[in-house]
C-alpha atoms as one frame of an Amber mdcrd trajectory, in Angstrom:
protein
  31.783 -10.056   9.105  28.290 -11.381   8.466  26.971  -9.745  11.627  28.454
  -6.359  10.687  27.038  -6.526   7.144  23.538  -7.481   8.321  23.550  -4.872
  11.099  24.621  -2.173   8.658  21.899  -3.073   6.181  19.181  -3.069   8.838
  20.360   0.263  10.277  20.388   1.959   6.863  16.956   0.563   5.996  15.522
   1.855   9.283  17.034   5.259   8.517  15.029   5.346   5.291  17.736   4.846
   2.682  16.653   3.231  -0.633  17.526  -0.452  -0.890  20.478   0.038  -3.230
  22.379   2.019  -0.545  22.288  -0.719   2.163  23.262  -3.328  -0.440  26.292
  -1.519  -1.794  27.376  -0.373   1.682  27.261  -3.924   3.014  29.149  -5.158
  -0.058  31.889  -2.534   0.395  32.227  -3.374   4.096  32.452  -7.084   3.298
  35.034  -6.405   0.578  37.147  -4.277   2.929  37.130  -6.935   5.645  37.967
  -9.812   3.292  40.735  -8.077   1.344  42.086  -5.843   4.134  41.451  -2.584
   2.337  40.267  -1.063  -0.911  43.373  -1.836  -2.976  41.478  -4.250  -5.261
  38.207  -2.311  -5.341  38.065  -2.617  -9.120  37.231  -6.318  -8.611  33.941
  -5.418  -6.905  33.153  -2.899  -9.644  33.809  -5.554 -12.283  31.383  -7.898
 -10.527  28.726  -5.183 -10.466  29.198  -4.529 -14.170  29.037  -8.267 -14.843
  25.585  -8.291 -13.307  24.145  -6.124 -16.063  26.260  -7.558 -18.877  24.125
 -10.607 -19.877  22.342 -10.073 -23.191  19.135 -11.537 -21.712  18.672  -8.379
 -19.649  18.008  -6.422 -22.834  14.494  -7.894 -22.619  13.806  -5.901 -19.428
  13.743  -2.356 -20.916  12.008  -3.745 -24.012   9.093  -5.154 -22.020   8.950
  -1.991 -19.899   8.780   0.131 -23.069   6.078  -2.069 -24.626   4.014  -1.897
 -21.411   4.331   1.901 -21.287   3.156   2.263 -24.884   0.157  -0.046 -24.325
  -0.783   1.663 -21.055  -0.941   5.055 -22.732  -2.799   3.676 -25.768  -6.003
   1.705 -26.352  -4.851  -1.891 -25.904  -5.924  -2.126 -22.261  -9.441  -0.777
 -22.846 -10.009  -3.076 -25.798  -9.018  -6.133 -23.767 -11.254  -5.009 -20.890
 -14.238  -4.478 -23.206 -13.849  -7.967 -24.674 -13.772  -9.656 -21.260 -16.723
  -7.598 -20.005 -18.797  -8.468 -23.058 -18.661 -12.187 -22.248 -18.751 -12.457
 -18.460 -19.813  -9.034 -17.198 -23.460 -10.141 -16.787 -22.952 -13.176 -14.502
 -23.052 -12.948 -10.710 -19.761 -11.387  -9.742 -19.038 -10.937 -13.438 -17.605
  -7.448 -13.073 -15.135  -8.632 -10.435 -14.234 -11.698 -12.518 -13.807  -9.431
 -15.535 -11.451  -7.238 -13.534  -9.351 -10.216 -12.480  -9.334 -11.634 -16.024
  -8.461  -8.255 -17.523  -5.559  -7.811 -15.085  -4.247 -11.266 -15.972  -4.726
 -10.733 -19.702  -3.096  -7.322 -19.759  -0.317  -8.575 -17.510   0.301 -11.352
 -20.023   1.065  -8.767 -22.686   2.890  -6.207 -20.535   4.760  -8.169 -17.851
   4.427  -5.311 -15.372   2.359  -5.150 -12.190   2.470  -1.363 -12.071   1.375
  -1.020 -15.695  -1.478  -3.476 -15.106  -2.719  -1.691 -11.980  -2.774   1.612
 -13.852  -4.188   0.363 -17.154  -6.892  -1.922 -15.760  -7.488  -0.570 -12.276
  -8.039   3.037 -13.313 -11.090   2.400 -15.568 -12.574  -0.596 -13.691 -12.317
   0.566 -10.095 -15.005   3.287 -10.521 -17.261   0.727 -12.247 -16.877  -1.768
  -9.401 -17.597   0.878  -6.772 -20.689   1.978  -8.670 -21.859  -1.646  -8.953
 -21.785  -2.077  -5.164 -18.395  -3.634  -4.436 -16.566  -2.277  -1.389 -13.481
  -0.187  -2.008 -11.266  -2.471   0.104 -12.347  -5.528  -1.911 -11.874  -3.680
  -5.194  -8.376  -2.496  -4.334  -7.345  -5.938  -3.081  -8.659  -7.641  -6.212
  -6.848  -5.256  -8.559  -3.555  -5.530  -6.670  -3.562  -9.303  -6.330  -4.935
 -10.269  -9.730  -2.319  -8.008 -11.314   0.232 -10.362  -9.784  -1.049 -13.177
 -12.002   1.266 -11.586 -14.583   4.009 -13.919 -13.335   2.888 -16.347 -16.068
   3.954 -13.730 -18.634   7.213 -11.903 -19.448   7.790 -11.101 -15.784  10.875
  -9.021 -15.035  11.399 -11.187 -11.957  11.539 -14.276 -14.166  14.133 -12.650
 -16.377  16.285 -11.682 -13.380  16.024 -15.194 -11.920  16.854 -16.756 -15.293
  19.960 -14.607 -15.657  21.212 -15.293 -12.119  20.524 -19.037 -12.118  21.348
 -19.714 -15.770  17.843 -21.099 -16.363  16.154 -20.833 -19.764  13.953 -17.729
 -19.697  11.782 -19.123 -22.485  11.071 -22.274 -20.449  10.196 -20.127 -17.443
   7.694 -18.117 -19.497   5.991 -21.244 -20.808   5.994 -23.048 -17.448   4.250
 -20.121 -15.736   1.133 -20.169 -17.933  -0.616 -23.016 -16.094  -0.111 -21.663
 -12.555  -1.180 -18.186 -13.657  -4.454 -19.461 -15.117  -5.076 -21.620 -12.043
  -4.731 -18.612  -9.742  -7.084 -16.647 -11.992  -9.685 -19.427 -11.619  -9.313
 -19.316  -7.836  -9.769 -15.543  -7.797 -12.832 -15.895 -10.041 -14.460 -18.432
  -7.720 -13.855 -16.152  -4.757 -15.344 -13.178  -6.654 -18.503 -15.130  -7.513
 -18.963 -16.282  -3.897 -18.369 -12.724  -2.659 -20.961 -11.318  -5.073 -23.528
 -13.923  -4.035 -22.978 -13.364  -0.302 -23.047  -9.557  -0.645 -25.854  -9.712
  -3.248 -24.008  -7.452  -5.664 -26.144  -6.503  -8.731 -25.113  -7.855 -12.146
 -24.299  -5.909 -15.286 -26.477  -5.838 -18.383 -25.916  -8.796 -20.696 -24.212
  -7.994 -23.985 -25.722  -9.180 -27.235 -23.803 -11.533 -29.504 -23.366  -8.649
 -31.922 -21.738  -6.541 -29.197 -19.542  -9.482 -28.251 -18.462  -9.933 -31.845
 -17.548  -6.262 -32.070 -15.582  -6.474 -28.800 -13.653  -9.519 -30.031 -12.934
  -7.849 -33.331 -11.570  -4.757 -31.572  -9.430  -6.884 -29.252  -7.889  -9.031
 -31.981  -4.934  -6.704 -32.436  -3.990  -6.545 -28.698  -4.379 -10.337 -28.446
  -1.457 -10.587 -30.821   0.930  -9.818 -27.948   0.656 -13.195 -26.160   0.805
 -14.884 -29.570   4.104 -13.131 -30.275   5.557 -13.874 -26.841   4.388 -17.425
 -26.180   3.979 -18.606 -29.753   7.218 -17.057 -30.915   9.300 -18.493 -28.084
   7.599 -21.902 -28.005   7.759 -22.204 -31.784  11.457 -21.416 -31.833  10.954
 -18.261 -33.890  12.167 -15.845 -31.218  14.431 -15.901 -28.247  12.931 -14.129
 -25.186  15.008 -11.051 -25.976  13.891 -11.025 -29.606  10.278 -11.529 -28.489
  10.599  -8.431 -26.287  11.870  -6.390 -29.236   9.041  -7.739 -31.405   6.536
  -6.656 -28.717   7.892  -3.112 -28.793   7.632  -2.972 -32.580   4.116  -4.428
 -32.459   3.038  -1.937 -29.756   4.367   0.975 -31.825   2.532  -0.219 -34.933
  -0.717  -0.691 -33.017  -0.838   2.533 -31.023   0.812   4.886 -33.514  -0.360
   3.484 -36.860  -3.406   1.222 -36.469  -5.263   2.796 -33.511  -3.631   6.219
 -33.865  -4.112   6.714 -30.119  -0.617   8.156 -29.670   1.262  10.878 -31.500
   4.918  11.599 -32.103   4.829  14.132 -29.259   4.205  11.250 -26.818   7.486
   9.512 -27.650   9.569  11.707 -25.341   7.356  11.080 -22.296   7.283   7.335
 -23.010  11.054   7.136 -23.465  11.691   9.166 -20.303   9.397   6.962 -18.206
  10.963   3.774 -19.585  14.469   5.112 -19.033  13.808   6.002 -15.391  12.311
   2.601 -14.553  15.050   0.765 -16.434  17.760   2.734 -14.649  16.348   1.782
 -11.248  16.107  -1.895 -12.225  19.630  -2.063 -13.641  21.183  -0.252 -10.677
  19.518  -2.768  -8.364  20.744  -5.654 -10.524  24.327  -4.346 -10.571  24.463
  -3.637  -6.844  22.724  -6.918  -6.046  25.219  -8.872  -8.128  28.122  -7.242
  -6.296  26.535  -8.091  -2.953  25.825 -11.669  -4.067  29.452 -12.085  -5.161
  30.705 -10.919  -1.752  28.497 -13.296   0.247  29.269 -16.166  -2.132  33.012
 -15.520  -1.933  32.764 -15.558   1.863  30.699 -18.781   1.672  27.945 -17.178
   3.742  25.154 -19.087   1.893  26.731 -22.428   2.771  27.072 -21.430   6.424
  23.452 -20.258   6.636  22.065 -23.393   5.001  24.167 -25.642   7.213  23.121
 -23.726  10.328  19.398 -24.166   9.646  19.795 -27.699   8.309  18.261 -27.085
   4.879  20.785 -29.281   3.058  19.684 -32.305   5.088  15.970 -31.605   4.609
  15.749 -33.080   1.088  13.991 -31.599  -1.962  10.689 -31.006  -0.151  12.368
 -29.226   2.736  14.368 -27.028   0.369  11.220 -26.042  -1.542   9.400 -25.195
   1.686  12.353 -23.098   2.858  12.482 -21.282  -0.497   8.748 -20.526  -0.468
   8.779 -19.181   3.086  11.975 -17.158   2.638  10.959 -15.428  -0.607   7.395
 -14.795   0.573   8.439 -13.221   3.872  11.298 -11.225   2.316   9.014  -9.636
  -0.297   6.706  -8.433   2.467   9.491  -6.001   3.367  11.889  -5.613   0.407
  11.661  -4.990  -3.350  11.161  -8.281  -5.288  14.151  -7.721  -7.577  16.432
  -7.288  -4.569  15.007 -10.427  -2.918  15.648 -12.512  -6.037  19.167 -11.098
  -6.390  20.104 -11.801  -2.767  18.304 -15.060  -1.943  18.772 -16.977  -5.210
  22.569 -17.354  -4.751  22.005 -18.366  -1.111  19.747 -21.279  -2.076  21.704
 -22.225  -5.218  23.922 -24.806  -3.444  20.914 -26.547  -1.865  19.012 -26.569
  -5.168  21.964 -28.143  -6.967  22.609 -30.653  -4.164  19.010 -31.908  -4.095
  18.671 -32.062  -7.891  15.618 -29.808  -8.074  14.460 -28.609 -11.497  15.538
 -24.931 -11.746  12.443 -24.156 -13.835  10.165 -25.475 -11.078  12.126 -23.511
  -8.501  11.873 -20.386 -10.673   8.085 -20.654 -10.918   7.744 -21.134  -7.150
  10.055 -18.205  -6.474   8.174 -15.932  -8.869   4.857 -16.982  -7.311   6.037
 -16.295  -3.761   7.545 -12.992  -4.884   4.203 -11.986  -6.419   2.236 -12.910
  -3.296   4.727 -11.291  -0.939   4.711  -8.083  -3.000   0.987  -7.682  -2.308
   1.136  -8.669   1.367   1.309  -6.247   4.316   3.114  -4.633   5.928   5.403
  -3.322   3.159   4.591  -5.223  -0.047   5.621  -2.912  -2.900   2.343  -3.397
  -4.831   0.430  -1.979  -1.865   2.294   1.305  -2.128   1.833   1.333  -5.903
  -1.939   1.201  -5.347  -1.728   3.896  -2.669   0.070   6.216  -5.076  -2.221
   5.489  -8.030  -5.623   5.462  -6.304  -4.818   8.022  -3.576  -6.201   5.812
  -0.805  -4.949   5.468   2.794  -2.671   2.574   3.695  -5.194   0.870   5.968
  -7.958   0.984   3.330  -5.699  -0.822   0.879  -4.387  -3.556   3.169  -7.777
  -4.307   4.771  -9.084  -6.061   1.692  -5.682  -7.468   0.744  -5.369  -9.376
   4.025  -8.899 -10.757   3.698  -8.396 -11.885   0.100  -5.219 -13.811   0.884
  -6.658 -15.352   4.063  -9.367 -17.147   2.052
């Protein structure tokens, strides 16, 4: 049965079908073989519906909606201007500012795509004009946007729902790793600028910096709401997502007045389309996960490769490699939905902290999503910046090899 399911999935993927089709087809085949027909098909449908039933998933469309509102408004530009005012003049300052702006905006939007659009669109022309190569610029924008995993990442929410881990604890635990990766990117940017002798930007006066900070105070309220609200026990993650939407509406429609009532339809339509794709993947993935769990396929795979006997360190290494490689080829949400149940028995048997595992999984998912040959963030950049595939991955490979 396992061989038939895997073969079917690979064949459909090679034929160009979207990931949800191979998943549901493999699940239906597995169901038919286990129950000798489709007489109890409603059981599979119930499992799919159960995948999107948890109340925690309400946070997903909320964060998507908040990110869409901020992307279309002024929040991104105000955050960028504040970062540029302080570090834009140092060697490599523009590149560091780009990385910091991607991380900062990601921390208030939780979306790689929104960050690439909001930060990459205005800063990429500036970096090219300053003397940075296009391949380096594209790679920096793509990869630093992935530092958003320390924020309300959709991947974190999906993992938390599947594994039963506290989503609030995941959000808080990801802050340190996200800032550490930002520091590493910044060091690389400074070294690159020195080696390539990239010119620096004009230094801002303290008055200009004060103005930039003042203008960015309102957008900086987003991480305060998310992190402060959850950590202080004021909000649950779902309530924090709703508060972010309300705050984004107040900022862009009332305070900044950058959006009008006519924009609501376009924003709602965009959010609805993205949410529909995410929830379909979650439902189908949950049905597939139930089939493979019912057939005890995860236990057989782990026993075959000897992961259970490897101890906590071996399990963590296996998780990191598996999620990283899988996200080089498949959508991150699908990878989390499929692989998390497979490793669940080994995680429980070795006594690993599910929060630690969640952070490692989200990190590997972020890296894999920006890694050739088929990392999804690469194709996001191709669509947004209208650049050839090879131009995008040339700098991405170099950045991750350092």
